[in-house]
PDB file of C-alpha atoms and ligand atoms in Angstrom:
ATOM      1  CA  MET A 204     -16.791  73.488  25.163  1.00  0.00           C
ATOM      2  CA  LEU A 205     -12.938  73.662  24.941  1.00  0.00           C
ATOM      3  CA  ASN A 206     -10.860  70.863  27.674  1.00  0.00           C
ATOM      4  CA  GLN A 207     -10.112  72.968  29.716  1.00  0.00           C
ATOM      5  CA  HIS A 208     -12.907  74.066  31.095  1.00  0.00           C
ATOM      6  CA  LYS A 209     -14.858  70.579  30.604  1.00  0.00           C
ATOM      7  CA  PRO A 210     -16.131  69.398  34.586  1.00  0.00           C
ATOM      8  CA  LEU A 211     -13.851  67.255  36.244  1.00  0.00           C
ATOM      9  CA  THR A 212     -16.013  64.003  35.987  1.00  0.00           C
ATOM     10  CA  ALA A 213     -15.713  60.677  36.888  1.00  0.00           C
ATOM     11  CA  ASP A 214     -15.970  59.818  33.048  1.00  0.00           C
ATOM     12  CA  ARG A 215     -13.445  62.133  32.225  1.00  0.00           C
ATOM     13  CA  ILE A 216     -10.869  61.007  35.091  1.00  0.00           C
ATOM     14  CA  ALA A 217     -11.097  57.623  35.666  1.00  0.00           C
ATOM     15  CA  PRO A 218      -8.977  57.021  32.238  1.00  0.00           C
ATOM     16  CA  LEU A 219      -6.500  59.458  33.573  1.00  0.00           C
ATOM     17  CA  LEU A 220      -5.961  57.447  37.025  1.00  0.00           C
ATOM     18  CA  ARG A 221      -2.976  54.641  36.981  1.00  0.00           C
ATOM     19  CA  GLY A 222      -3.261  54.342  40.842  1.00  0.00           C
ATOM     20  CA  ARG A 223      -5.108  53.679  43.587  1.00  0.00           C
ATOM     21  CA  PHE A 224      -5.861  57.494  45.101  1.00  0.00           C
ATOM     22  CA  GLY A 225      -8.316  58.802  42.651  1.00  0.00           C
ATOM     23  CA  ARG A 226     -10.631  56.243  43.456  1.00  0.00           C
ATOM     24  CA  PRO A 227     -13.121  56.031  44.891  1.00  0.00           C
ATOM     25  CA  TYR A 228     -13.900  59.653  42.685  1.00  0.00           C
ATOM     26  CA  LEU A 229     -16.510  61.524  44.184  1.00  0.00           C
ATOM     27  CA  TRP A 230     -16.778  64.693  42.138  1.00  0.00           C
ATOM     28  CA  SER A 231     -20.012  67.415  41.986  1.00  0.00           C
ATOM     29  CA  GLU A 232     -20.308  70.867  40.552  1.00  0.00           C
ATOM     30  CA  THR A 233     -20.986  72.371  44.224  1.00  0.00           C
ATOM     31  CA  TYR A 234     -19.812  71.523  47.587  1.00  0.00           C
ATOM     32  CA  THR A 235     -20.011  73.379  50.576  1.00  0.00           C
ATOM     33  CA  SER A 236     -16.117  71.987  51.368  1.00  0.00           C
ATOM     34  CA  THR A 237     -14.027  68.946  49.308  1.00  0.00           C
ATOM     35  CA  GLN A 238     -13.003  68.859  53.476  1.00  0.00           C
ATOM     36  CA  ASP A 239     -16.265  67.808  54.387  1.00  0.00           C
ATOM     37  CA  VAL A 240     -17.410  65.302  51.775  1.00  0.00           C
ATOM     38  CA  LEU A 241     -14.791  62.376  53.489  1.00  0.00           C
ATOM     39  CA  ARG A 242     -15.292  63.515  56.404  1.00  0.00           C
ATOM     40  CA  ASP A 243     -16.555  60.648  58.734  1.00  0.00           C
ATOM     41  CA  THR A 244     -17.410  58.319  55.594  1.00  0.00           C
ATOM     42  CA  GLY A 245     -15.129  55.896  56.211  1.00  0.00           C
ATOM     43  CA  LEU A 246     -13.722  56.014  52.361  1.00  0.00           C
ATOM     44  CA  PRO A 247     -10.340  53.999  51.860  1.00  0.00           C
ATOM     45  CA  GLU A 248      -6.924  55.437  51.785  1.00  0.00           C
ATOM     46  CA  GLY A 249      -6.753  57.577  48.333  1.00  0.00           C
ATOM     47  CA  ALA A 250     -10.471  57.832  48.074  1.00  0.00           C
ATOM     48  CA  LEU A 251     -11.213  61.231  46.899  1.00  0.00           C
ATOM     49  CA  ALA A 252     -13.130  64.168  46.317  1.00  0.00           C
ATOM     50  CA  VAL A 253     -13.440  67.103  43.441  1.00  0.00           C
ATOM     51  CA  THR A 254     -15.731  69.684  42.582  1.00  0.00           C
ATOM     52  CA  GLU A 255     -15.544  72.918  39.830  1.00  0.00           C
ATOM     53  CA  HIS A 256     -16.619  75.484  42.579  1.00  0.00           C
ATOM     54  CA  GLN A 257     -16.617  76.141  46.570  1.00  0.00           C
ATOM     55  CA  THR A 258     -19.120  77.626  48.915  1.00  0.00           C
ATOM     56  CA  ALA A 259     -17.487  77.484  52.421  1.00  0.00           C
ATOM     57  CA  GLY A 260     -13.518  76.607  50.666  1.00  0.00           C
ATOM     58  CA  ARG A 261     -11.681  77.233  53.773  1.00  0.00           C
ATOM     59  CA  GLY A 262      -8.118  77.960  55.216  1.00  0.00           C
ATOM     60  CA  ARG A 263      -5.971  77.555  57.827  1.00  0.00           C
ATOM     61  CA  ALA A 264      -7.382  78.445  61.494  1.00  0.00           C
ATOM     62  CA  GLY A 265     -10.876  79.264  59.715  1.00  0.00           C
ATOM     63  CA  ARG A 266     -10.009  81.875  56.592  1.00  0.00           C
ATOM     64  CA  GLN A 267     -11.275  81.666  53.013  1.00  0.00           C
ATOM     65  CA  TRP A 268     -10.569  79.819  50.116  1.00  0.00           C
ATOM     66  CA  GLU A 269     -11.610  81.204  46.814  1.00  0.00           C
ATOM     67  CA  ASP A 270     -12.051  80.176  43.887  1.00  0.00           C
ATOM     68  CA  GLU A 271     -13.693  81.080  40.262  1.00  0.00           C
ATOM     69  CA  PRO A 272     -16.151  77.800  39.555  1.00  0.00           C
ATOM     70  CA  GLY A 273     -14.351  75.786  36.393  1.00  0.00           C
ATOM     71  CA  THR A 274     -10.813  77.359  36.544  1.00  0.00           C
ATOM     72  CA  ALA A 275      -8.942  75.335  39.610  1.00  0.00           C
ATOM     73  CA  LEU A 276      -8.394  72.494  40.683  1.00  0.00           C
ATOM     74  CA  LEU A 277      -9.565  72.454  44.257  1.00  0.00           C
ATOM     75  CA  LEU A 278      -9.577  68.657  45.854  1.00  0.00           C
ATOM     76  CA  SER A 279      -9.021  66.575  48.631  1.00  0.00           C
ATOM     77  CA  LEU A 280      -7.291  63.338  49.372  1.00  0.00           C
ATOM     78  CA  LEU A 281      -7.944  60.757  52.246  1.00  0.00           C
ATOM     79  CA  LEU A 282      -5.041  59.079  53.807  1.00  0.00           C
ATOM     80  CA  ARG A 283      -4.464  57.212  56.581  1.00  0.00           C
ATOM     81  CA  PRO A 284      -0.831  57.529  58.205  1.00  0.00           C
ATOM     82  CA  PRO A 285       0.870  54.613  59.543  1.00  0.00           C
ATOM     83  CA  ALA A 286       0.382  54.533  63.173  1.00  0.00           C
ATOM     84  CA  GLY A 287       3.589  56.859  64.207  1.00  0.00           C
ATOM     85  CA  ALA A 288       3.693  58.578  61.422  1.00  0.00           C
ATOM     86  CA  GLU A 289       3.903  62.977  62.319  1.00  0.00           C
ATOM     87  CA  ALA A 290       0.538  63.014  59.832  1.00  0.00           C
ATOM     88  CA  ALA A 291       1.911  67.470  59.944  1.00  0.00           C
ATOM     89  CA  GLN A 292       4.599  66.079  57.705  1.00  0.00           C
ATOM     90  CA  LEU A 293       1.564  65.812  54.924  1.00  0.00           C
ATOM     91  CA  SER A 294       1.401  69.626  54.587  1.00  0.00           C
ATOM     92  CA  LEU A 295       5.631  69.637  53.345  1.00  0.00           C
ATOM     93  CA  VAL A 296       4.822  66.258  51.179  1.00  0.00           C
ATOM     94  CA  CYS A 297       1.481  67.545  49.210  1.00  0.00           C
ATOM     95  CA  ALA A 298       3.601  70.422  48.572  1.00  0.00           C
ATOM     96  CA  LEU A 299       6.489  68.422  46.960  1.00  0.00           C
ATOM     97  CA  ALA A 300       3.993  67.237  45.274  1.00  0.00           C
ATOM     98  CA  VAL A 301       1.836  70.173  43.340  1.00  0.00           C
ATOM     99  CA  ALA A 302       5.021  72.011  42.820  1.00  0.00           C
ATOM    100  CA  GLU A 303       6.446  68.661  40.777  1.00  0.00           C
ATOM    101  CA  THR A 304       3.186  69.120  38.975  1.00  0.00           C
ATOM    102  CA  VAL A 305       2.733  72.322  37.886  1.00  0.00           C
ATOM    103  CA  GLU A 306       6.903  71.991  36.768  1.00  0.00           C
ATOM    104  CA  ARG A 307       5.966  69.104  34.700  1.00  0.00           C
ATOM    105  CA  THR A 308       3.127  70.996  33.283  1.00  0.00           C
ATOM    106  CA  THR A 309       3.843  74.641  32.558  1.00  0.00           C
ATOM    107  CA  GLY A 310       8.540  74.403  33.124  1.00  0.00           C
ATOM    108  CA  VAL A 311       8.007  77.110  35.541  1.00  0.00           C
ATOM    109  CA  GLY A 312       9.636  77.148  38.268  1.00  0.00           C
ATOM    110  CA  THR A 313       8.454  76.953  41.619  1.00  0.00           C
ATOM    111  CA  ARG A 314       8.932  77.430  45.408  1.00  0.00           C
ATOM    112  CA  VAL A 315       7.437  75.830  48.960  1.00  0.00           C
ATOM    113  CA  LYS A 316       6.604  77.743  51.567  1.00  0.00           C
ATOM    114  CA  TRP A 317       6.406  76.535  54.532  1.00  0.00           C
ATOM    115  CA  PRO A 318       3.887  74.359  55.859  1.00  0.00           C
ATOM    116  CA  ASN A 319       0.976  74.948  53.299  1.00  0.00           C
ATOM    117  CA  ASP A 320       1.668  77.367  50.370  1.00  0.00           C
ATOM    118  CA  VAL A 321       3.061  76.388  46.760  1.00  0.00           C
ATOM    119  CA  LEU A 322       4.866  79.927  45.145  1.00  0.00           C
ATOM    120  CA  VAL A 323       5.583  81.277  41.600  1.00  0.00           C
ATOM    121  CA  GLU A 324       7.398  84.015  41.691  1.00  0.00           C
ATOM    122  CA  ASP A 325       5.924  85.515  45.463  1.00  0.00           C
ATOM    123  CA  ARG A 326       2.794  84.766  44.336  1.00  0.00           C
ATOM    124  CA  LYS A 327       1.069  82.128  45.943  1.00  0.00           C
ATOM    125  CA  LEU A 328      -0.204  79.563  43.874  1.00  0.00           C
ATOM    126  CA  ALA A 329      -1.696  76.726  46.095  1.00  0.00           C
ATOM    127  CA  GLY A 330      -2.529  75.963  49.271  1.00  0.00           C
ATOM    128  CA  ILE A 331      -2.783  72.736  51.875  1.00  0.00           C
ATOM    129  CA  LEU A 332      -5.000  71.755  53.965  1.00  0.00           C
ATOM    130  CA  LEU A 333      -4.369  69.571  56.770  1.00  0.00           C
ATOM    131  CA  GLU A 334      -7.316  68.230  58.561  1.00  0.00           C
ATOM    132  CA  GLY A 335      -7.167  64.228  60.551  1.00  0.00           C
ATOM    133  CA  ARG A 336      -8.366  62.299  63.625  1.00  0.00           C
ATOM    134  CA  GLU A 337      -6.250  60.375  64.594  1.00  0.00           C
ATOM    135  CA  GLN A 338      -4.778  58.257  61.417  1.00  0.00           C
ATOM    136  CA  THR A 339      -6.988  59.386  58.929  1.00  0.00           C
ATOM    137  CA  VAL A 340      -6.143  62.994  57.506  1.00  0.00           C
ATOM    138  CA  ALA A 341      -8.074  64.496  54.474  1.00  0.00           C
ATOM    139  CA  CYS A 342      -5.031  66.271  52.948  1.00  0.00           C
ATOM    140  CA  GLY A 343      -7.995  69.332  50.391  1.00  0.00           C
ATOM    141  CA  ILE A 344      -5.108  71.089  47.607  1.00  0.00           C
ATOM    142  CA  GLY A 345      -6.519  74.126  45.691  1.00  0.00           C
ATOM    143  CA  LEU A 346      -4.044  74.767  43.157  1.00  0.00           C
ATOM    144  CA  ASN A 347      -5.759  78.367  41.218  1.00  0.00           C
ATOM    145  CA  VAL A 348      -5.394  77.214  36.975  1.00  0.00           C
ATOM    146  CA  ASN A 349      -6.995  78.762  34.958  1.00  0.00           C
ATOM    147  CA  GLN A 350      -8.311  82.783  36.253  1.00  0.00           C
ATOM    148  CA  ASP A 351      -7.200  85.168  35.293  1.00  0.00           C
ATOM    149  CA  ALA A 352      -5.648  88.397  36.261  1.00  0.00           C
ATOM    150  CA  ALA A 353      -8.894  90.299  37.356  1.00  0.00           C
ATOM    151  CA  SER A 354     -10.650  87.085  39.363  1.00  0.00           C
ATOM    152  CA  LEU A 355      -8.065  85.917  41.620  1.00  0.00           C
ATOM    153  CA  ALA A 356      -7.182  89.985  42.460  1.00  0.00           C
ATOM    154  CA  ARG A 357     -10.037  89.550  44.621  1.00  0.00           C
ATOM    155  CA  ALA A 358      -8.813  85.953  46.510  1.00  0.00           C
ATOM    156  CA  ALA A 359      -5.790  87.475  48.989  1.00  0.00           C
ATOM    157  CA  ARG A 360      -3.790  89.208  51.557  1.00  0.00           C
ATOM    158  CA  LEU A 361      -0.153  87.544  49.873  1.00  0.00           C
ATOM    159  CA  PRO A 362      -0.533  87.919  45.654  1.00  0.00           C
ATOM    160  CA  ALA A 363      -1.735  84.578  43.984  1.00  0.00           C
ATOM    161  CA  ALA A 364      -1.015  83.020  41.379  1.00  0.00           C
ATOM    162  CA  SER A 365      -2.662  80.844  37.929  1.00  0.00           C
ATOM    163  CA  LEU A 366      -1.201  78.853  36.307  1.00  0.00           C
ATOM    164  CA  ARG A 367      -2.504  80.925  33.482  1.00  0.00           C
ATOM    165  CA  THR A 368      -1.579  84.150  35.104  1.00  0.00           C
ATOM    166  CA  VAL A 369       2.106  82.811  35.426  1.00  0.00           C
ATOM    167  CA  THR A 370       1.913  80.092  32.142  1.00  0.00           C
ATOM    168  CA  GLY A 371      -0.074  83.110  29.760  1.00  0.00           C
ATOM    169  CA  HIS A 372      -2.464  80.440  28.598  1.00  0.00           C
ATOM    170  CA  GLU A 373      -5.157  78.284  30.108  1.00  0.00           C
ATOM    171  CA  HIS A 374      -4.951  74.569  30.646  1.00  0.00           C
ATOM    172  CA  ASP A 375      -6.475  71.301  30.099  1.00  0.00           C
ATOM    173  CA  ARG A 376      -6.938  70.567  33.728  1.00  0.00           C
ATOM    174  CA  ALA A 377      -7.630  67.237  33.577  1.00  0.00           C
ATOM    175  CA  PRO A 378      -4.277  65.622  33.371  1.00  0.00           C
ATOM    176  CA  LEU A 379      -3.661  68.437  35.396  1.00  0.00           C
ATOM    177  CA  LEU A 380      -4.689  66.632  38.475  1.00  0.00           C
ATOM    178  CA  ALA A 381      -3.919  62.934  36.361  1.00  0.00           C
ATOM    179  CA  LEU A 382      -0.481  64.143  37.164  1.00  0.00           C
ATOM    180  CA  LEU A 383      -1.216  65.304  40.765  1.00  0.00           C
ATOM    181  CA  LEU A 384      -2.704  62.271  41.878  1.00  0.00           C
ATOM    182  CA  GLU A 385       0.088  60.604  40.315  1.00  0.00           C
ATOM    183  CA  LEU A 386       2.630  61.945  41.740  1.00  0.00           C
ATOM    184  CA  LEU A 387       0.796  62.716  45.076  1.00  0.00           C
ATOM    185  CA  GLU A 388       0.986  59.291  45.344  1.00  0.00           C
ATOM    186  CA  ALA A 389       4.627  58.897  44.373  1.00  0.00           C
ATOM    187  CA  ARG A 390       5.530  60.914  47.704  1.00  0.00           C
ATOM    188  CA  TYR A 391       3.088  60.258  49.787  1.00  0.00           C
ATOM    189  CA  ASP A 392       4.614  55.774  49.620  1.00  0.00           C
ATOM    190  CA  GLY A 393       8.287  57.014  50.252  1.00  0.00           C
ATOM    191  CA  TRP A 394       6.818  59.224  53.066  1.00  0.00           C
ATOM    192  CA  CYS A 395       4.741  56.251  54.073  1.00  0.00           C
ATOM    193  CA  ARG A 396       8.138  54.329  53.824  1.00  0.00           C
ATOM    194  CA  ASP A 397      11.386  56.016  55.192  1.00  0.00           C
ATOM    195  CA  GLY A 398       9.864  59.355  56.455  1.00  0.00           C
ATOM    196  CA  LEU A 399      10.021  62.702  55.328  1.00  0.00           C
ATOM    197  CA  ALA A 400      14.702  62.940  55.031  1.00  0.00           C
ATOM    198  CA  PRO A 401      15.249  61.750  51.364  1.00  0.00           C
ATOM    199  CA  LEU A 402      12.623  64.425  50.246  1.00  0.00           C
ATOM    200  CA  LEU A 403      14.822  67.317  52.162  1.00  0.00           C
ATOM    201  CA  PRO A 404      16.699  67.700  49.416  1.00  0.00           C
ATOM    202  CA  GLU A 405      13.558  68.735  46.648  1.00  0.00           C
ATOM    203  CA  LEU A 406      12.751  70.795  49.491  1.00  0.00           C
ATOM    204  CA  GLU A 407      15.007  72.483  50.326  1.00  0.00           C
ATOM    205  CA  ARG A 408      16.185  73.655  46.453  1.00  0.00           C
ATOM    206  CA  ARG A 409      12.100  75.359  46.371  1.00  0.00           C
ATOM    207  CA  ASP A 410      11.959  76.634  50.483  1.00  0.00           C
ATOM    208  CA  ALA A 411      11.031  80.129  49.971  1.00  0.00           C
ATOM    209  CA  LEU A 412      12.127  81.416  53.095  1.00  0.00           C
ATOM    210  CA  ARG A 413      15.116  80.975  53.599  1.00  0.00           C
ATOM    211  CA  GLY A 414      17.633  83.067  54.090  1.00  0.00           C
ATOM    212  CA  ARG A 415      15.075  85.488  54.426  1.00  0.00           C
ATOM    213  CA  THR A 416      13.375  87.094  57.877  1.00  0.00           C
ATOM    214  CA  VAL A 417      10.266  85.816  59.691  1.00  0.00           C
ATOM    215  CA  THR A 418       8.872  85.387  62.437  1.00  0.00           C
ATOM    216  CA  VAL A 419       5.846  83.599  63.343  1.00  0.00           C
ATOM    217  CA  GLY A 420       4.914  82.941  66.326  1.00  0.00           C
ATOM    218  CA  ASP A 421       7.449  83.627  69.004  1.00  0.00           C
ATOM    219  CA  ALA A 422      10.051  82.659  66.505  1.00  0.00           C
ATOM    220  CA  ALA A 423      11.787  85.672  64.529  1.00  0.00           C
ATOM    221  CA  GLY A 424      14.807  85.558  62.894  1.00  0.00           C
ATOM    222  CA  VAL A 425      16.431  84.394  59.450  1.00  0.00           C
ATOM    223  CA  ALA A 426      14.642  80.510  58.162  1.00  0.00           C
ATOM    224  CA  SER A 427      17.975  78.591  57.725  1.00  0.00           C
ATOM    225  CA  GLY A 428      15.755  75.413  57.640  1.00  0.00           C
ATOM    226  CA  ILE A 429      13.644  73.025  57.002  1.00  0.00           C
ATOM    227  CA  ALA A 430      14.708  70.322  59.973  1.00  0.00           C
ATOM    228  CA  PRO A 431      14.497  66.571  59.757  1.00  0.00           C
ATOM    229  CA  ASP A 432      11.440  66.532  61.524  1.00  0.00           C
ATOM    230  CA  GLY A 433       9.273  68.881  58.927  1.00  0.00           C
ATOM    231  CA  ARG A 434      10.361  71.460  61.569  1.00  0.00           C
ATOM    232  CA  LEU A 435      11.148  75.259  60.310  1.00  0.00           C
ATOM    233  CA  ARG A 436      14.790  76.334  61.875  1.00  0.00           C
ATOM    234  CA  VAL A 437      14.838  80.108  62.280  1.00  0.00           C
ATOM    235  CA  ARG A 438      17.891  81.883  63.540  1.00  0.00           C
ATOM    236  CA  ALA A 439      18.068  84.661  65.361  1.00  0.00           C
ATOM    237  CA  ASP A 440      20.208  87.386  66.345  1.00  0.00           C
ATOM    238  CA  ASP A 441      22.128  85.930  69.210  1.00  0.00           C
ATOM    239  CA  GLY A 442      23.042  82.868  66.775  1.00  0.00           C
ATOM    240  CA  THR A 443      20.387  79.795  68.967  1.00  0.00           C
ATOM    241  CA  THR A 444      18.389  78.612  66.585  1.00  0.00           C
ATOM    242  CA  VAL A 445      14.826  77.554  67.538  1.00  0.00           C
ATOM    243  CA  LEU A 446      12.548  74.452  65.623  1.00  0.00           C
ATOM    244  CA  VAL A 447       9.268  75.541  64.915  1.00  0.00           C
ATOM    245  CA  GLY A 448       6.423  73.387  63.995  1.00  0.00           C
ATOM    246  CA  SER A 449       3.516  75.564  63.075  1.00  0.00           C
ATOM    247  CA  GLY A 450       2.258  78.574  62.780  1.00  0.00           C
ATOM    248  CA  GLU A 451       2.187  81.776  60.320  1.00  0.00           C
ATOM    249  CA  VAL A 452       4.945  82.519  58.809  1.00  0.00           C
ATOM    250  CA  ALA A 453       5.192  86.533  58.364  1.00  0.00           C
ATOM    251  CA  VAL A 454       8.534  87.521  55.804  1.00  0.00           C
ATOM    252  CA  GLY A 455       9.951  90.918  55.524  1.00  0.00           C
ATOM    253  CA  GLY A 456      13.244  90.110  54.153  1.00  0.00           C
ATOM    254  CA  GLU A 457      15.500  91.231  50.378  1.00  0.00           C
ATOM    255  CA  ARG A 458      12.587  90.863  48.900  1.00  0.00           C
ATOM    256  CA  GLY A 459       9.520  93.289  49.066  1.00  0.00           C
ATOM    257  CA  PRO A 460       7.914  93.919  51.625  1.00  0.00           C
ATOM    258  CA  THR A 461       5.962  91.971  54.920  1.00  0.00           C
ATOM    259  CA  VAL A 462       4.035  89.626  53.385  1.00  0.00           C
ATOM    260  CA  SER A 463       2.317  87.472  56.196  1.00  0.00           C
ATOM    261  CA  ASP A 464      -0.288  84.735  55.411  1.00  0.00           C
TER     262      ASP A 464
HETATM  263  C1  BT5 B 539      -4.561  77.600  52.537  1.00  0.00           C
HETATM  264  O1  BT5 B 539      -4.489  78.266  53.690  1.00  0.00           O
HETATM  265  O2  BT5 B 539      -3.450  77.952  51.989  1.00  0.00           O
HETATM  266  C2  BT5 B 539      -4.833  76.117  52.210  1.00  0.00           C
HETATM  267  C3  BT5 B 539      -6.060  76.199  51.006  1.00  0.00           C
HETATM  268  C4  BT5 B 539      -6.112  75.001  51.111  1.00  0.00           C
HETATM  269  C5  BT5 B 539      -7.586  75.378  50.269  1.00  0.00           C
HETATM  270  C6  BT5 B 539      -7.829  73.362  49.230  1.00  0.00           C
HETATM  271  S1  BT5 B 539      -9.344  73.669  48.660  1.00  0.00           S
HETATM  272  C7  BT5 B 539     -10.145  72.387  48.639  1.00  0.00           C
HETATM  273  C8  BT5 B 539     -10.137  71.457  49.772  1.00  0.00           C
HETATM  274  N1  BT5 B 539     -11.581  71.867  50.320  1.00  0.00           N
HETATM  275  C9  BT5 B 539     -11.082  73.571  51.518  1.00  0.00           C
HETATM  276  O3  BT5 B 539     -11.950  73.649  51.625  1.00  0.00           O
HETATM  277  N2  BT5 B 539      -9.879  73.630  51.488  1.00  0.00           N
HETATM  278  C10 BT5 B 539      -8.841  72.764  51.221  1.00  0.00           C
HETATM  279  P1  BT5 B 539      -4.284  79.718  54.263  1.00  0.00           P
HETATM  280  O4  BT5 B 539      -2.339  79.457  54.616  1.00  0.00           O
HETATM  281  O5  BT5 B 539      -4.825  79.489  55.660  1.00  0.00           O
HETATM  282  O6  BT5 B 539      -4.134  80.294  53.310  1.00  0.00           O
HETATM  283  C11 BT5 B 539      -5.770  81.430  53.516  1.00  0.00           C
HETATM  284  C12 BT5 B 539      -5.633  82.347  53.236  1.00  0.00           C
HETATM  285  O7  BT5 B 539      -4.942  82.592  51.459  1.00  0.00           O
HETATM  286  C13 BT5 B 539      -6.685  83.532  52.256  1.00  0.00           C
HETATM  287  O8  BT5 B 539      -6.627  84.343  53.972  1.00  0.00           O
HETATM  288  C14 BT5 B 539      -6.536  84.012  51.151  1.00  0.00           C
HETATM  289  O9  BT5 B 539      -5.308  85.712  51.844  1.00  0.00           O
HETATM  290  C15 BT5 B 539      -5.398  83.873  50.683  1.00  0.00           C
HETATM  291  N3  BT5 B 539      -6.420  83.013  49.910  1.00  0.00           N
HETATM  292  C16 BT5 B 539      -7.820  82.359  49.558  1.00  0.00           C
HETATM  293  N4  BT5 B 539      -8.108  82.265  48.206  1.00  0.00           N
HETATM  294  C17 BT5 B 539      -6.714  81.522  47.705  1.00  0.00           C
HETATM  295  C18 BT5 B 539      -6.567  82.198  46.188  1.00  0.00           C
HETATM  296  N5  BT5 B 539      -7.096  80.689  45.655  1.00  0.00           N
HETATM  297  N6  BT5 B 539      -5.280  81.530  45.854  1.00  0.00           N
HETATM  298  C19 BT5 B 539      -4.344  82.552  46.617  1.00  0.00           C
HETATM  299  N7  BT5 B 539      -4.284  82.554  47.464  1.00  0.00           N
HETATM  300  C20 BT5 B 539      -5.724  82.427  48.488  1.00  0.00           C
END
């Protein structure tokens, strides 16, 4: 079996782990959702659930997350952010780590679409789902790796991409997962210490929405960057700026038709 199709079992991943993320490492060929594996377990920060296929993979607001078995990274990471931290910012922290992992592995430039998508050429490569109660957050990450165009086509309203459709070849998911965990840990530790501010230039450089016309909730206008607290700045026609904390961004702008998730 080619490496890229080998399951991400603990015996393959454990030797690649460098930090505390991925310990303990829970893997099964199939889960309903990796998010459910970590729920109410009392496991320590860094615990990770990984699978080859989800029978009920989910996105935000009850949406579905689709996968082709054995081709994606599907994982949930348990985090216990410090009291007082703004946990919603973790979606940007994770998106940045995913973007960097993809860039280092493939050399392909990525963009972050606030608040939780990683895009390549306006196509959705990865999505992030935060679910939590009190100081326990399950960060779910779905990253399309080896799907071909035909198996991605079913996925989405926003066109989807995989590393394979972008680079033209398949990728070994094991080193990709190990690098992602390493970068997640570095970004997360930095965020726990210093907050989001030091990450803003990296996010700004990859901001998929900046300068585009957006509608999110009651706000409509031009996206004007991410504020230091992680909210999206939207500048209305009358010149006022609204800060949006969460929601669905519908984009209509320079580069094509309206997309809404
Ligand atoms: C997300 O939600 O993008 C969060 C996705 C999180 C998935 C991971 S996988 C591991 C962990 N366990 C889970 O059960 N979930 C997490 P949202 O922004 O609501 O986007 C969902 C939308 O993305 C769907 O309505 C589709 O339009 C689209 N979509 C579904 N599967 C996709 C895929 N594989 N690639 C690209 N887009 C997809």
